[in-house]
């Protein structure tokens, strides 16, 4: 993996505005991600996290502002083979069955490359191996568990060996061992120079990797800096509840000011 | 007279030869395109295009009559091709705008296509009976020129449908991921729509516009019963399509049945048969624990606790964890 040298940000979003129908979802979001960073995008439900990443990769049109990926404005000029996007898992299955290997192989196509390389099976299986699903390559995706389907989507993005990964809630509803396996894979890739922007509901197993947190609230950035300290797991003996009415609880991030009490990363 | 003699007569009959080639091409192309349509949950797109093509047939007839061409329907197939392509691109553009109105737009095209066809054929001096041959197929009237056009269209369909298979799969399977990969999504979507339109016009002479969609969808439904992969589904569907088309048409050489209806009924019978015998044939896979490495820590009152948690256990159901 060869990251861009110099100061060109991997993601450079300026004053991004997105409207869906009559409602404005993002109201002027600035986001810069530099090479090698692991940025967590946090926020309550409806704060615009998913909308932001979906507009960063061109799925949603911008109503205003600009996005540059790897130095190029959004469009055909972006080196898409260096970008890996992992959407939120959709439970609805398409009508025709497809194997894990077929789904992962679709990640080998990008930009103007409309046909698979000759060794697509090997490449797809290597990506499945990275998420621990090589032995399920010929299984239909509908036969896999939710966590395994999520790992297939991650393998699909990894298949093209990206320099930048943009993940939308990759561990939502995924069992603990799968989360830890995912975190281990990400750690290895980050050590090799991968840049990551990841939407999370809670930092969870990825906490040690995250170098910066960006918190959205009602479509605006309300925090951009140090990630919140990892709180002890609920099962832990000294696990402590941090409630908004508790003035004594002051972490690195003033949680009660961010409106994250509902299903946030503390309690 | 033996069966072999009968088959020999059938295969040396030039009319039957042309019809068999047309049936073969339709049986091959329709399920390949249909696989993409089923994957995109656009199973009824073929029907919509078929209805629009009827207006094209009548329009071709009107223009042909105006130009004094003989026969009057010389322009019917070109008219159908043009109308079907325009209609399919229109449906695709409406679908792209927003999922909600696509349903209504499809309905408008359905009814507008039929009504427009009936209206125009009357203005052109034809009768509704003239339209019947297009609605239900008239494979026995396939001319050499028809066959050449059908072959050219089928080659285009196969070249796009198979040549761009990976890209069309990607865009049909997860359109948003295709956008985030920088793929030319609109081009690929329109490619599928145009190929579907060409398939409809190819199949028009064999099974008729009203039954075109069945040949695109039913073989795929049969294949889905026995396959787990997309590529295998497409291959099996094509084999089923070719088989029912050739066998169905051959049957009508001896029985005076409608070829289109025979082919479609044969396809549906195949579906029923495969669905019925599938449980007997498919090896029952032993149910396996997808996560054997995860300890089962869910405890149900009145059942023995799983291994590994016994140390913390007293009699289940007696100690309330909340009162501790």
Coordinates of C-alpha atoms in Angstrom, one line a residue:
Chain A
X1 CA 0.0 0.0 0.0
X2 CA 1.4 3.3 -1.0
X3 CA -0.2 6.3 0.7
X4 CA 0.0 9.7 -0.9
X5 CA 3.1 11.5 0.3
X6 CA 3.1 15.1 1.5
X7 CA 0.3 17.0 3.0
X8 CA -2.6 16.2 0.6
X9 CA -5.4 14.9 2.8
X10 CA -6.9 11.6 1.9
X11 CA -10.3 13.0 2.6
X12 CA -10.9 16.7 2.2
X13 CA -14.5 17.7 2.7
X14 CA -15.4 21.3 2.9
X15 CA -18.7 22.8 3.9
X16 CA -20.6 19.7 2.9
X17 CA -24.4 20.2 2.7
X18 CA -26.8 17.4 1.9
X19 CA -30.6 17.6 1.7
X20 CA -32.9 14.7 1.4
X21 CA -36.3 15.7 0.2
X22 CA -37.3 18.8 2.2
X23 CA -35.0 18.2 5.1
X24 CA -31.4 19.3 5.5
X25 CA -29.3 16.5 6.9
X26 CA -25.9 18.0 6.8
X27 CA -25.4 21.7 7.3
X28 CA -21.9 22.6 6.4
X29 CA -19.6 19.8 7.6
X30 CA -15.8 20.1 7.3
X31 CA -13.8 16.9 7.6
X32 CA -10.2 16.3 6.8
X33 CA -8.5 13.0 7.2
X34 CA -4.7 12.6 6.7
X35 CA -2.8 9.6 5.6
X36 CA -2.6 6.9 8.3
X37 CA -5.3 8.3 10.5
X38 CA -8.1 6.2 12.0
X39 CA -11.0 8.5 12.4
X40 CA -14.1 7.5 14.2
X41 CA -17.3 9.3 13.2
X42 CA -19.7 9.3 16.2
X43 CA -23.1 10.7 16.9
X44 CA -26.6 9.8 18.0
X45 CA -29.1 8.2 15.6
X46 CA -30.1 10.8 13.0
X47 CA -27.1 13.0 13.5
X48 CA -26.0 12.5 9.9
X49 CA -23.1 10.0 10.2
X50 CA -24.3 7.7 7.5
X51 CA -25.3 10.5 5.3
X52 CA -21.9 12.0 5.5
X53 CA -20.0 8.9 4.5
X54 CA -22.5 8.1 1.8
X55 CA -22.0 11.6 0.3
X56 CA -18.2 11.3 0.6
X57 CA -18.2 8.3 -1.8
X58 CA -20.7 9.9 -4.2
X59 CA -23.9 7.9 -3.3
X60 CA -25.7 11.0 -2.2
X61 CA -25.4 14.2 -4.2
X62 CA -24.0 17.3 -2.5
X63 CA -26.3 20.3 -2.2
X64 CA -23.3 22.4 -1.5
X65 CA -19.6 22.3 -0.6
X66 CA -16.9 20.0 -2.1
X67 CA -15.4 16.6 -1.5
X68 CA -11.9 15.6 -2.6
X69 CA -10.8 12.0 -2.2
X70 CA -7.1 11.2 -2.5
X71 CA -6.5 14.6 -4.0
X72 CA -9.2 14.4 -6.8
X73 CA -12.7 16.0 -6.7
X74 CA -15.5 13.4 -6.5
X75 CA -16.1 11.9 -9.9
X76 CA -14.3 9.9 -12.5
X77 CA -10.9 11.4 -11.6
X78 CA -10.8 9.7 -8.1
X79 CA -8.5 6.7 -8.1
X80 CA -11.4 4.4 -7.0
X81 CA -9.2 1.3 -6.8
X82 CA -7.6 2.9 -3.7
X83 CA -10.9 3.4 -2.0
X84 CA -12.8 0.6 -0.2
X85 CA -16.4 1.3 1.0
X86 CA -18.2 -0.9 3.4
X87 CA -22.0 -0.1 3.6
X88 CA -24.2 -0.9 6.5
X89 CA -25.4 -4.4 6.1
X90 CA -28.8 -4.6 4.4
X91 CA -30.9 -7.6 5.6
X92 CA -32.9 -7.8 2.4
X93 CA -31.5 -10.5 0.1
X94 CA -31.5 -10.0 -3.6
X95 CA -33.6 -12.4 -5.7
X96 CA -30.8 -14.5 -7.2
X97 CA -28.5 -16.4 -4.9
X98 CA -24.8 -15.4 -5.0
X99 CA -21.8 -16.9 -3.2
X100 CA -19.5 -15.1 -0.9
X101 CA -16.8 -15.4 -3.5
X102 CA -19.0 -13.8 -6.1
X103 CA -19.9 -10.8 -3.9
X104 CA -16.3 -10.3 -2.8
X105 CA -15.1 -10.5 -6.5
X106 CA -17.4 -7.5 -7.3
X107 CA -15.0 -5.5 -5.2
X108 CA -12.3 -6.1 -7.8
X109 CA -14.1 -3.8 -10.3
X110 CA -13.7 -0.1 -10.0
X111 CA -13.6 3.0 -12.2
X112 CA -13.3 1.9 -15.8
X113 CA -12.4 -1.7 -15.0
X114 CA -15.6 -3.5 -15.9
X115 CA -14.2 -7.0 -16.3
X116 CA -12.7 -9.3 -13.6
X117 CA -9.0 -10.0 -13.7
X118 CA -7.9 -13.5 -14.7
X119 CA -7.0 -14.5 -11.2
X120 CA -10.2 -13.2 -9.6
X121 CA -10.9 -16.3 -7.7
X122 CA -7.5 -16.2 -5.9
X123 CA -7.9 -12.5 -5.2
X124 CA -11.4 -12.9 -3.8
X125 CA -10.4 -15.9 -1.7
X126 CA -7.4 -13.9 -0.3
X127 CA -9.8 -11.2 0.8
X128 CA -12.1 -13.7 2.4
X129 CA -9.1 -15.2 4.2
X130 CA -8.5 -11.8 5.7
X131 CA -11.9 -11.9 7.4
X132 CA -11.6 -15.5 8.3
X133 CA -14.2 -16.8 5.8
X134 CA -12.1 -18.5 3.2
X135 CA -13.9 -21.9 3.9
X136 CA -17.3 -20.3 3.2
X137 CA -16.3 -19.0 -0.3
X138 CA -18.8 -21.1 -2.2
X139 CA -21.6 -20.8 0.3
X140 CA -24.6 -18.6 -0.7
X141 CA -24.5 -15.3 1.3
X142 CA -28.0 -16.0 2.4
X143 CA -26.7 -19.1 4.3
X144 CA -24.3 -17.0 6.4
X145 CA -25.1 -15.4 9.7
X146 CA -25.5 -11.6 10.0
X147 CA -22.0 -11.1 11.3
X148 CA -20.5 -13.3 8.5
X149 CA -22.5 -11.3 5.9
X150 CA -21.0 -8.2 7.3
X151 CA -17.5 -9.7 7.1
X152 CA -18.2 -10.6 3.4
X153 CA -18.9 -6.9 2.8
X154 CA -15.6 -6.0 4.5
X155 CA -13.8 -8.5 2.3
X156 CA -15.4 -7.0 -0.8
X157 CA -13.9 -3.6 0.1
X158 CA -10.5 -5.3 1.0
X159 CA -10.4 -7.2 -2.3
X160 CA -8.9 -4.3 -4.2
X161 CA -6.3 -3.6 -1.5
X162 CA -7.4 -0.1 -0.8
X163 CA -5.3 2.7 0.8
X164 CA -8.5 4.3 2.3
X165 CA -11.4 2.5 3.8
X166 CA -14.7 4.1 4.6
X167 CA -16.9 1.9 6.8
X168 CA -20.5 2.5 7.9
X169 CA -21.2 0.8 11.2
X170 CA -19.1 -2.3 10.4
X171 CA -19.7 -4.0 13.8
X172 CA -23.4 -3.1 14.3
X173 CA -25.1 -6.3 15.4
X174 CA -22.0 -8.4 15.0
X175 CA -21.1 -10.9 17.7
X176 CA -18.1 -10.2 20.0
X177 CA -15.6 -12.8 18.5
X178 CA -16.4 -11.4 15.0
X179 CA -15.8 -7.8 16.3
X180 CA -12.5 -8.8 17.8
X181 CA -11.4 -10.6 14.6
X182 CA -12.4 -7.5 12.7
X183 CA -10.4 -5.3 15.0
X184 CA -7.3 -7.5 14.6
X185 CA -7.6 -7.4 10.8
X186 CA -7.9 -3.6 10.9
X187 CA -5.0 -3.3 13.2
X188 CA -2.7 -5.2 10.8
X189 CA -3.9 -3.1 7.8
X190 CA -3.5 0.2 9.7
X191 CA 0.1 -0.8 10.6
X192 CA 0.6 -1.3 6.9
X193 CA -0.5 2.3 6.2
X194 CA -4.3 2.0 5.7
X195 CA -6.3 5.2 6.4
X196 CA -9.7 4.6 7.9
X197 CA -12.9 6.6 8.4
X198 CA -15.3 4.5 10.3
X199 CA -18.9 5.3 11.5
X200 CA -19.4 3.8 14.9
X201 CA -22.1 3.7 17.5
X202 CA -19.6 2.9 20.2
X203 CA -15.9 2.5 19.9
X204 CA -15.9 -1.0 21.2
X205 CA -13.1 -3.3 20.1
X206 CA -11.7 -0.6 17.7
X207 CA -11.0 1.9 20.5
X208 CA -7.2 1.2 20.7
X209 CA -6.9 2.0 17.0
X210 CA -8.8 5.2 16.8
X211 CA -6.6 8.3 16.6
X212 CA -9.3 10.9 16.3
X213 CA -13.0 11.2 16.8
X214 CA -15.4 13.4 15.0
X215 CA -18.8 13.8 16.6
X216 CA -21.8 14.9 14.6
X217 CA -25.0 16.4 16.1
X218 CA -27.9 17.5 14.0
X219 CA -25.8 17.6 10.9
X220 CA -22.9 19.6 12.3
X221 CA -19.5 18.8 13.7
X222 CA -19.6 19.4 17.4
X223 CA -16.3 17.7 18.3
X224 CA -13.2 17.0 16.4
X225 CA -10.2 15.8 18.4
X226 CA -9.2 13.2 20.9
X227 CA -11.4 10.0 21.0
X228 CA -13.4 9.5 24.2
X229 CA -11.8 7.3 26.7
X230 CA -12.9 3.7 26.5
X231 CA -15.3 2.9 29.2
X232 CA -15.3 -0.3 31.0
X233 CA -17.6 -3.0 29.6
X234 CA -20.9 -3.5 31.3
X235 CA -20.0 -6.9 32.7
X236 CA -16.9 -5.5 34.4
X237 CA -16.9 -5.5 38.2
X238 CA -16.0 -1.8 38.5
X239 CA -18.2 -0.8 35.6
X240 CA -19.6 2.6 36.4
X241 CA -22.7 4.3 34.9
X242 CA -22.1 7.8 33.6
X243 CA -25.4 9.5 33.6
X244 CA -26.1 13.0 32.2
X245 CA -27.3 14.2 35.7
X246 CA -24.1 13.1 37.3
X247 CA -21.9 16.2 37.3
X248 CA -18.9 14.3 38.8
X249 CA -18.4 12.3 35.6
X250 CA -15.9 14.2 33.5
X251 CA -14.1 12.3 30.9
X252 CA -11.8 13.6 28.2
X253 CA -14.9 14.4 26.3
X254 CA -17.8 16.3 27.9
X255 CA -20.3 13.7 27.0
X256 CA -23.3 15.5 28.5
X257 CA -22.8 18.4 26.2
X258 CA -22.9 16.3 23.0
X259 CA -26.3 14.8 23.3
X260 CA -24.9 11.3 23.1
X261 CA -26.6 9.9 26.1
X262 CA -28.9 7.8 24.0
X263 CA -26.9 4.7 23.2
X264 CA -23.6 6.7 23.2
X265 CA -20.3 5.2 24.0
X266 CA -20.4 5.6 27.7
X267 CA -23.3 3.8 29.2
Chain B
X1 CA -43.5 -44.3 -39.6
X2 CA -40.9 -44.2 -36.8
X3 CA -40.1 -41.4 -34.4
X4 CA -36.8 -40.8 -36.1
X5 CA -38.5 -40.4 -39.5
X6 CA -40.8 -37.8 -37.9
X7 CA -37.9 -35.9 -36.4
X8 CA -36.2 -36.1 -39.8
X9 CA -39.2 -34.5 -41.5
X10 CA -39.3 -31.8 -38.9
X11 CA -35.7 -30.9 -39.1
X12 CA -35.7 -30.7 -43.0
X13 CA -38.8 -28.5 -43.0
X14 CA -37.4 -25.0 -43.8
X15 CA -40.2 -23.4 -41.9
X16 CA -39.5 -25.5 -38.9
X17 CA -35.7 -24.9 -39.3
X18 CA -36.2 -21.1 -39.1
X19 CA -38.6 -21.5 -36.2
X20 CA -36.2 -23.8 -34.2
X21 CA -33.3 -21.4 -34.7
X22 CA -35.5 -18.5 -33.4
X23 CA -36.6 -20.6 -30.5
X24 CA -33.1 -21.5 -29.6
X25 CA -31.9 -17.9 -29.6
X26 CA -34.9 -16.8 -27.5
X27 CA -34.4 -19.7 -25.0
X28 CA -30.8 -18.7 -24.6
X29 CA -31.1 -14.9 -24.3
X30 CA -34.3 -14.4 -22.3
X31 CA -33.1 -16.2 -19.2
X32 CA -29.7 -14.6 -19.2
X33 CA -31.2 -11.1 -19.2
X34 CA -34.0 -12.4 -16.8
X35 CA -31.3 -13.3 -14.2
X36 CA -30.3 -9.6 -13.9
X37 CA -34.0 -8.5 -13.8
X38 CA -34.8 -11.0 -11.0
X39 CA -31.7 -9.9 -9.1
X40 CA -32.8 -6.3 -9.3
X41 CA -36.4 -7.2 -8.4
X42 CA -37.6 -5.9 -11.7
X43 CA -39.2 -9.1 -12.8
X44 CA -42.1 -7.3 -14.4
X45 CA -39.9 -5.0 -16.5
X46 CA -40.1 -7.4 -19.4
X47 CA -43.9 -7.1 -19.3
X48 CA -43.8 -3.3 -19.2
X49 CA -41.4 -3.3 -22.2
X50 CA -43.6 -5.8 -24.0
X51 CA -46.7 -3.5 -23.7
X52 CA -44.7 -0.6 -25.0
X53 CA -43.4 -2.6 -27.9
X54 CA -47.0 -3.2 -28.9
X55 CA -47.4 0.5 -29.6
X56 CA -44.1 0.3 -31.6
X57 CA -45.6 -2.5 -33.7
X58 CA -48.7 -0.4 -34.5
X59 CA -46.6 2.6 -35.1
X60 CA -44.4 0.7 -37.6
X61 CA -47.6 -0.6 -39.2
X62 CA -48.9 3.0 -39.5
X63 CA -45.7 4.3 -41.0
X64 CA -45.6 1.3 -43.4
X65 CA -49.1 1.8 -44.5
X66 CA -48.5 5.5 -45.0
X67 CA -45.5 4.7 -47.2
X68 CA -47.5 2.1 -49.1
X69 CA -45.2 -0.7 -48.2
X70 CA -46.1 -4.4 -48.9
X71 CA -46.6 -6.2 -46.6
X72 CA -48.0 -3.5 -44.4
X73 CA -46.3 -4.8 -41.3
X74 CA -42.8 -4.6 -42.8
X75 CA -41.9 -2.0 -40.3
X76 CA -43.6 -3.6 -37.3
X77 CA -40.5 -5.2 -35.8
X78 CA -38.2 -2.2 -36.3
X79 CA -41.0 -0.1 -34.7
X80 CA -41.2 -2.5 -31.8
X81 CA -37.4 -2.4 -31.3
X82 CA -37.4 1.4 -31.3
X83 CA -40.4 1.7 -29.0
X84 CA -39.1 -1.0 -26.6
X85 CA -35.6 0.7 -26.3
X86 CA -37.1 4.1 -25.7
X87 CA -39.6 2.7 -23.2
X88 CA -37.0 0.7 -21.3
X89 CA -34.7 3.7 -21.0
X90 CA -37.6 5.8 -19.8
X91 CA -38.5 3.2 -17.1
X92 CA -34.8 3.2 -16.0
X93 CA -34.6 6.9 -15.8
X94 CA -37.8 7.1 -13.7
X95 CA -36.5 4.3 -11.5
X96 CA -33.2 6.2 -10.9
X97 CA -35.1 9.3 -9.8
X98 CA -36.7 7.6 -6.9
X99 CA -38.0 4.2 -6.0
X100 CA -41.5 5.3 -5.0
X101 CA -42.7 6.6 -8.4
X102 CA -41.2 3.8 -10.4
X103 CA -44.1 1.5 -9.7
X104 CA -46.7 4.1 -11.0
X105 CA -44.5 4.9 -14.0
X106 CA -44.4 1.2 -14.9
X107 CA -48.2 1.0 -14.6
X108 CA -48.6 4.0 -16.9
X109 CA -46.4 2.4 -19.5
X110 CA -48.3 -0.9 -19.3
X111 CA -51.7 0.6 -20.0
X112 CA -50.4 3.4 -22.3
X113 CA -48.6 0.8 -24.4
X114 CA -51.6 -1.5 -24.9
X115 CA -54.1 1.4 -25.5
X116 CA -51.7 3.1 -27.8
X117 CA -51.2 -0.1 -29.8
X118 CA -54.9 -0.8 -30.2
X119 CA -55.6 2.8 -31.1
X120 CA -52.9 3.2 -33.7
X121 CA -53.5 -0.1 -35.4
X122 CA -57.1 1.1 -36.0
X123 CA -55.9 4.4 -37.5
X124 CA -53.4 2.4 -39.7
X125 CA -56.3 0.5 -41.2
X126 CA -55.5 -2.8 -39.5
X127 CA -57.6 -4.8 -37.1
X128 CA -57.0 -6.0 -33.6
X129 CA -56.6 -9.4 -35.0
X130 CA -53.4 -8.2 -36.7
X131 CA -52.1 -7.4 -33.3
X132 CA -52.9 -10.8 -32.0
X133 CA -50.0 -12.4 -33.9
X134 CA -47.6 -10.1 -31.9
X135 CA -49.4 -10.5 -28.6
X136 CA -49.3 -14.3 -28.7
X137 CA -46.5 -15.0 -31.2
X138 CA -46.5 -16.3 -34.7
X139 CA -43.4 -18.4 -35.1
X140 CA -44.7 -20.1 -38.2
X141 CA -44.5 -16.8 -40.1
X142 CA -40.8 -16.2 -39.4
X143 CA -39.1 -15.1 -42.6
X144 CA -35.5 -15.3 -43.4
X145 CA -35.2 -11.5 -42.9
X146 CA -36.8 -11.8 -39.5
X147 CA -34.4 -14.5 -38.6
X148 CA -31.4 -12.4 -39.6
X149 CA -32.6 -9.5 -37.5
X150 CA -33.4 -11.8 -34.6
X151 CA -29.9 -13.3 -34.8
X152 CA -28.2 -9.9 -34.8
X153 CA -30.3 -8.7 -31.8
X154 CA -29.5 -12.0 -29.9
X155 CA -25.8 -11.6 -30.6
X156 CA -25.9 -8.1 -29.1
X157 CA -27.8 -9.3 -26.1
X158 CA -25.3 -12.1 -25.5
X159 CA -22.3 -9.9 -26.0
X160 CA -23.5 -7.4 -23.4
X161 CA -25.2 -9.8 -21.1
X162 CA -22.2 -12.1 -20.9
X163 CA -19.3 -9.8 -21.7
X164 CA -20.2 -7.3 -18.9
X165 CA -21.4 -10.0 -16.6
X166 CA -19.2 -9.0 -13.6
X167 CA -20.1 -5.3 -13.9
X168 CA -23.8 -6.0 -14.4
X169 CA -23.8 -8.3 -11.4
X170 CA -22.1 -5.7 -9.3
X171 CA -24.6 -3.0 -10.2
X172 CA -27.6 -5.3 -9.8
X173 CA -26.4 -6.7 -6.5
X174 CA -25.5 -3.5 -4.7
X175 CA -26.0 -0.3 -6.7
X176 CA -24.6 2.0 -3.9
X177 CA -21.4 0.0 -3.7
X178 CA -21.1 0.2 -7.5
X179 CA -21.4 4.0 -7.2
X180 CA -18.8 4.0 -4.4
X181 CA -16.5 2.0 -6.7
X182 CA -16.6 4.7 -9.4
X183 CA -18.4 2.3 -11.8
X184 CA -20.4 3.9 -14.6
X185 CA -23.6 3.0 -12.9
X186 CA -26.0 4.8 -15.2
X187 CA -24.4 3.4 -18.3
X188 CA -24.7 -0.2 -16.8
X189 CA -28.3 0.3 -15.8
X190 CA -29.2 1.6 -19.2
X191 CA -27.3 -1.3 -20.8
X192 CA -29.5 -3.8 -18.8
X193 CA -32.6 -1.9 -19.8
X194 CA -31.7 -1.8 -23.5
X195 CA -30.7 -5.4 -23.5
X196 CA -34.0 -6.3 -21.9
X197 CA -35.8 -4.3 -24.6
X198 CA -33.9 -6.1 -27.4
X199 CA -34.7 -9.5 -25.8
X200 CA -38.4 -8.6 -25.7
X201 CA -38.4 -7.9 -29.4
X202 CA -36.4 -11.1 -30.1
X203 CA -38.9 -13.2 -28.2
X204 CA -41.9 -11.4 -29.6
X205 CA -42.2 -13.6 -32.7
X206 CA -41.8 -16.8 -30.7
X207 CA -43.9 -16.5 -27.6
X208 CA -45.6 -13.1 -28.1
X209 CA -45.4 -9.9 -26.2
X210 CA -47.8 -11.1 -23.4
X211 CA -45.7 -14.1 -22.6
X212 CA -42.2 -12.7 -23.2
X213 CA -41.7 -12.0 -19.5
X214 CA -42.4 -15.6 -18.6
X215 CA -39.4 -16.8 -20.6
X216 CA -37.2 -14.3 -18.9
X217 CA -38.4 -15.1 -15.4
X218 CA -39.6 -18.7 -15.1
X219 CA -36.3 -20.4 -16.1
X220 CA -34.5 -18.3 -13.5
X221 CA -37.1 -19.3 -10.9
X222 CA -36.4 -23.0 -11.8
X223 CA -32.6 -22.5 -11.6
X224 CA -32.9 -20.7 -8.2
X225 CA -34.4 -23.9 -6.7
X226 CA -31.2 -25.9 -7.3
X227 CA -28.3 -23.4 -7.3
X228 CA -26.4 -21.3 -4.8
X229 CA -24.3 -19.0 -7.1
X230 CA -25.2 -16.3 -9.5
X231 CA -23.2 -17.7 -12.4
X232 CA -24.7 -21.2 -11.9
X233 CA -28.2 -19.7 -11.7
X234 CA -27.6 -18.0 -15.1
X235 CA -26.2 -21.1 -16.7
X236 CA -29.0 -23.4 -15.5
X237 CA -31.6 -20.9 -16.4
X238 CA -30.2 -20.7 -20.0
X239 CA -30.3 -24.6 -20.3
X240 CA -33.9 -24.7 -19.0
X241 CA -34.8 -21.9 -21.4
X242 CA -33.3 -23.5 -24.5
X243 CA -34.8 -26.9 -23.5
X244 CA -38.4 -25.7 -23.0
X245 CA -38.3 -23.5 -26.2
X246 CA -37.0 -26.3 -28.5
X247 CA -39.1 -29.0 -27.0
X248 CA -42.2 -26.9 -26.8
X249 CA -41.8 -25.8 -30.4
X250 CA -41.2 -29.3 -31.5
X251 CA -44.4 -30.5 -29.8
X252 CA -46.4 -28.0 -31.9
X253 CA -45.0 -29.6 -35.1
X254 CA -47.3 -32.6 -34.3
X255 CA -50.0 -31.0 -32.3
X256 CA -51.8 -27.8 -33.4
X257 CA -51.1 -25.9 -30.2
X258 CA -50.0 -22.4 -29.8
X259 CA -46.1 -22.5 -29.6
X260 CA -45.8 -19.6 -27.2
X261 CA -48.4 -21.0 -24.8
X262 CA -46.9 -24.5 -25.0
X263 CA -43.4 -23.3 -24.3
X264 CA -44.6 -21.2 -21.2
X265 CA -46.7 -24.0 -19.8
X266 CA -43.7 -26.4 -20.3
X267 CA -41.5 -23.9 -18.3
X268 CA -44.0 -23.7 -15.5
X269 CA -44.5 -27.5 -15.4
X270 CA -40.7 -27.7 -15.1
X271 CA -40.8 -25.4 -12.2
X272 CA -43.5 -27.4 -10.5
X273 CA -41.6 -30.7 -11.1
X274 CA -38.3 -29.4 -9.8
X275 CA -39.9 -27.8 -6.8
X276 CA -41.6 -31.1 -6.0
X277 CA -38.6 -33.4 -6.4
X278 CA -36.1 -31.0 -4.9
X279 CA -36.6 -32.1 -1.3
X280 CA -36.0 -35.7 -2.3
X281 CA -32.8 -35.0 -4.3
X282 CA -31.0 -32.2 -2.5
X283 CA -28.7 -33.8 0.1
X284 CA -30.0 -32.8 3.5
X285 CA -27.2 -30.7 5.0
X286 CA -26.6 -31.5 8.6
X287 CA -27.5 -28.4 10.6
X288 CA -24.2 -27.0 11.9
X289 CA -23.5 -24.4 14.6
X290 CA -22.2 -21.3 12.8
X291 CA -20.2 -20.2 15.8
X292 CA -19.0 -23.4 17.6
X293 CA -16.3 -21.4 19.3
X294 CA -18.7 -19.1 21.2
X295 CA -19.7 -20.4 24.6
X296 CA -23.5 -20.6 25.0
X297 CA -24.2 -18.4 28.0
X298 CA -27.9 -18.1 27.6
X299 CA -29.6 -19.9 30.5
X300 CA -33.1 -21.2 30.4
X301 CA -34.9 -21.9 33.6
X302 CA -35.5 -25.6 34.2
X303 CA -32.8 -26.8 31.9
X304 CA -29.3 -27.9 32.8
X305 CA -26.7 -25.2 32.5
X306 CA -24.1 -25.5 29.7
X307 CA -20.7 -26.7 30.6
X308 CA -18.3 -24.0 31.9
X309 CA -20.8 -22.0 33.8
X310 CA -21.5 -24.7 36.4
X311 CA -19.2 -23.1 39.0
X312 CA -21.5 -20.1 39.4
X313 CA -24.6 -22.1 39.3
X314 CA -26.9 -22.9 42.1
X315 CA -30.3 -24.3 41.3
X316 CA -31.7 -22.5 38.3
X317 CA -34.7 -20.4 38.8
X318 CA -34.3 -20.1 42.6
X319 CA -31.9 -17.3 42.9
X320 CA -33.1 -14.1 41.4
X321 CA -30.1 -12.2 40.1
X322 CA -31.8 -8.9 40.6
X323 CA -32.3 -9.4 44.3
X324 CA -28.7 -10.1 45.0

